[in-house]
Amino acid sequence: AQSVSQHNHHVILSEAASLELGCNYSYGGTVNLFWYVQYPGQHLQLLLKYFSGDPLVKGIKGFEAEFIKSKFSFNLRKPSVQWSDTAEYFCAVNKGSDSGYALNFGKGTSLLVTP
Amino acid sequence: KAGVTQTPRYLIKTRGQQVTLSCSPISGHRSVSWYQQTPGQGFQFLFEYFSETQRNKGNFPGRFSGRQFSNSRSEMNVSTLELGDSALYLCASSLTSNQPQHFGDGTRLSIL
């Protein structure tokens, strides 16, 4: 079955530490890739997306992600986290027009940044 | 620009009842998708509507239905509610189907 895996369920970092959250998917062929963030008490927000082109994509708030097709991965990175990055992070994938645009989400990674 | 608006925010129902949830997409967005989020299953896709037509449907029983109006607003209905239907129901809108989806705050449905 097609799936999206996020390897780290809970991550605790100190402020200024570097962040990398893993995301792997099991789809073949062309995919669209997304990272969403949910801050406490807020709705899901789009951090960044990859549709095509440069596999290194930059999003809001200093986040970036790299699409590595050979590894079926789309890992999220930030060089230096802040306390305000405490949130839940979701990786999501869709296949595009041949299978509809329904998003398939990973289970999420809860990030706690300590002062 | 107003975001995706879902009403009501919270709902408590009992088994066997039915419920209708509403979603107003971002102005200009024509695609509306619905998801169910639970602690155990995570996000599960319910259906997607575009220009009043259901384009895609997830693996949910027929008790779950939806529709989209000419102004792109969408409703989903769940009939004969079961305890397992307790969840956060999320609506997402996008300009067209192949554009990033923007989510609302969700409707938290509790079944007693």
Tab-separated table of N, CA and C in Angstrom, chain A residues 100-101, chain B residues 29-34 45-57 65-75 96-97:
chain	number	residue	atom	x	y	z
A	100	GLY	N	-6.042	11.596	-8.546
A	100	GLY	CA	-6.656	12.634	-7.735
A	100	GLY	C	-5.603	13.348	-6.920
A	101	TYR	N	-6.023	14.315	-6.172
A	101	TYR	CA	-5.080	15.161	-5.440
A	101	TYR	C	-5.202	14.991	-3.940
B	29	HIS	N	-11.142	29.967	-4.387
B	29	HIS	CA	-10.773	28.554	-4.424
B	29	HIS	C	-11.977	27.718	-4.850
B	30	ARG	N	-11.744	26.799	-5.793
B	30	ARG	CA	-12.843	26.009	-6.325
B	30	ARG	C	-12.791	24.545	-5.888
B	31	SER	N	-11.674	24.132	-5.332
B	31	SER	CA	-11.542	22.746	-4.903
B	31	SER	C	-11.640	22.671	-3.387
B	32	VAL	N	-12.457	21.761	-2.905
B	32	VAL	CA	-12.612	21.554	-1.465
B	32	VAL	C	-12.432	20.077	-1.160
B	33	SER	N	-11.595	19.785	-0.205
B	33	SER	CA	-11.366	18.405	0.228
B	33	SER	C	-11.690	18.275	1.703
B	34	TRP	N	-12.078	17.090	2.092
B	34	TRP	CA	-12.398	16.803	3.486
B	34	TRP	C	-11.512	15.659	3.985
B	45	PHE	N	-8.405	10.642	4.043
B	45	PHE	CA	-9.109	11.432	3.038
B	45	PHE	C	-10.543	10.945	2.901
B	46	LEU	N	-11.467	11.899	2.905
B	46	LEU	CA	-12.878	11.566	2.731
B	46	LEU	C	-13.315	11.758	1.276
B	47	PHE	N	-13.284	12.994	0.814
B	47	PHE	CA	-13.640	13.274	-0.589
B	47	PHE	C	-13.150	14.655	-1.001
B	48	GLU	N	-13.161	14.838	-2.334
B	48	GLU	CA	-12.783	16.119	-2.921
B	48	GLU	C	-13.862	16.555	-3.894
B	49	TYR	N	-14.184	17.840	-3.841
B	49	TYR	CA	-15.145	18.417	-4.759
B	49	TYR	C	-14.490	19.537	-5.546
B	50	PHE	N	-14.876	19.616	-6.799
B	50	PHE	CA	-14.415	20.691	-7.666
B	50	PHE	C	-15.578	21.077	-8.562
B	51	SER	N	-15.922	22.352	-8.541
B	51	SER	CA	-17.051	22.850	-9.355
B	51	SER	C	-18.281	21.968	-9.197
B	52	GLU	N	-18.628	21.715	-7.962
B	52	GLU	CA	-19.858	21.012	-7.572
B	52	GLU	C	-19.851	19.523	-7.912
B	53	THR	N	-18.724	19.002	-8.360
B	53	THR	CA	-18.632	17.590	-8.722
B	53	THR	C	-17.654	16.877	-7.800
B	54	GLN	N	-18.052	15.723	-7.331
B	54	GLN	CA	-17.125	14.928	-6.528
B	54	GLN	C	-16.107	14.288	-7.459
B	55	ARG	N	-14.839	14.601	-7.230
B	55	ARG	CA	-13.801	14.107	-8.135
B	55	ARG	C	-13.064	12.892	-7.582
B	56	ASN	N	-13.120	12.745	-6.285
B	56	ASN	CA	-12.348	11.675	-5.678
B	56	ASN	C	-12.983	11.327	-4.351
B	57	LYS	N	-12.937	10.078	-3.992
B	57	LYS	CA	-13.575	9.635	-2.746
B	57	LYS	C	-12.650	8.667	-2.036
B	65	SER	N	-21.209	11.502	3.341
B	65	SER	CA	-21.513	12.082	2.040
B	65	SER	C	-21.186	13.562	2.061
B	66	GLY	N	-21.138	14.141	0.912
B	66	GLY	CA	-20.840	15.561	0.841
B	66	GLY	C	-21.443	16.188	-0.388
B	67	ARG	N	-21.324	17.474	-0.449
B	67	ARG	CA	-21.734	18.188	-1.655
B	67	ARG	C	-21.044	19.538	-1.689
B	68	GLN	N	-21.048	20.121	-2.854
B	68	GLN	CA	-20.473	21.453	-3.020
B	68	GLN	C	-21.467	22.313	-3.766
B	69	PHE	N	-21.582	23.538	-3.337
B	69	PHE	CA	-22.536	24.468	-3.930
B	69	PHE	C	-21.842	25.326	-4.992
B	70	SER	N	-22.673	26.086	-5.711
B	70	SER	CA	-22.134	26.884	-6.819
B	70	SER	C	-21.159	27.960	-6.337
B	71	ASN	N	-21.262	28.354	-5.078
B	71	ASN	CA	-20.320	29.359	-4.549
B	71	ASN	C	-19.071	28.699	-3.942
B	72	SER	N	-18.905	27.411	-4.190
B	72	SER	CA	-17.777	26.585	-3.725
B	72	SER	C	-17.868	26.155	-2.267
B	73	ARG	N	-18.808	26.687	-1.532
B	73	ARG	CA	-18.996	26.213	-0.153
B	73	ARG	C	-19.353	24.725	-0.191
B	74	SER	N	-18.934	24.027	0.849
B	74	SER	CA	-19.159	22.586	0.860
B	74	SER	C	-19.730	22.154	2.206
B	75	GLU	N	-20.477	21.091	2.157
B	75	GLU	CA	-20.988	20.463	3.375
B	75	GLU	C	-20.673	18.977	3.327
B	96	THR	N	-7.256	25.252	-7.606
B	96	THR	CA	-7.710	24.145	-8.436
B	96	THR	C	-7.222	22.875	-7.761
B	97	SER	N	-7.524	21.755	-8.337
B	97	SER	CA	-7.171	20.495	-7.670
B	97	SER	C	-5.670	20.347	-7.479
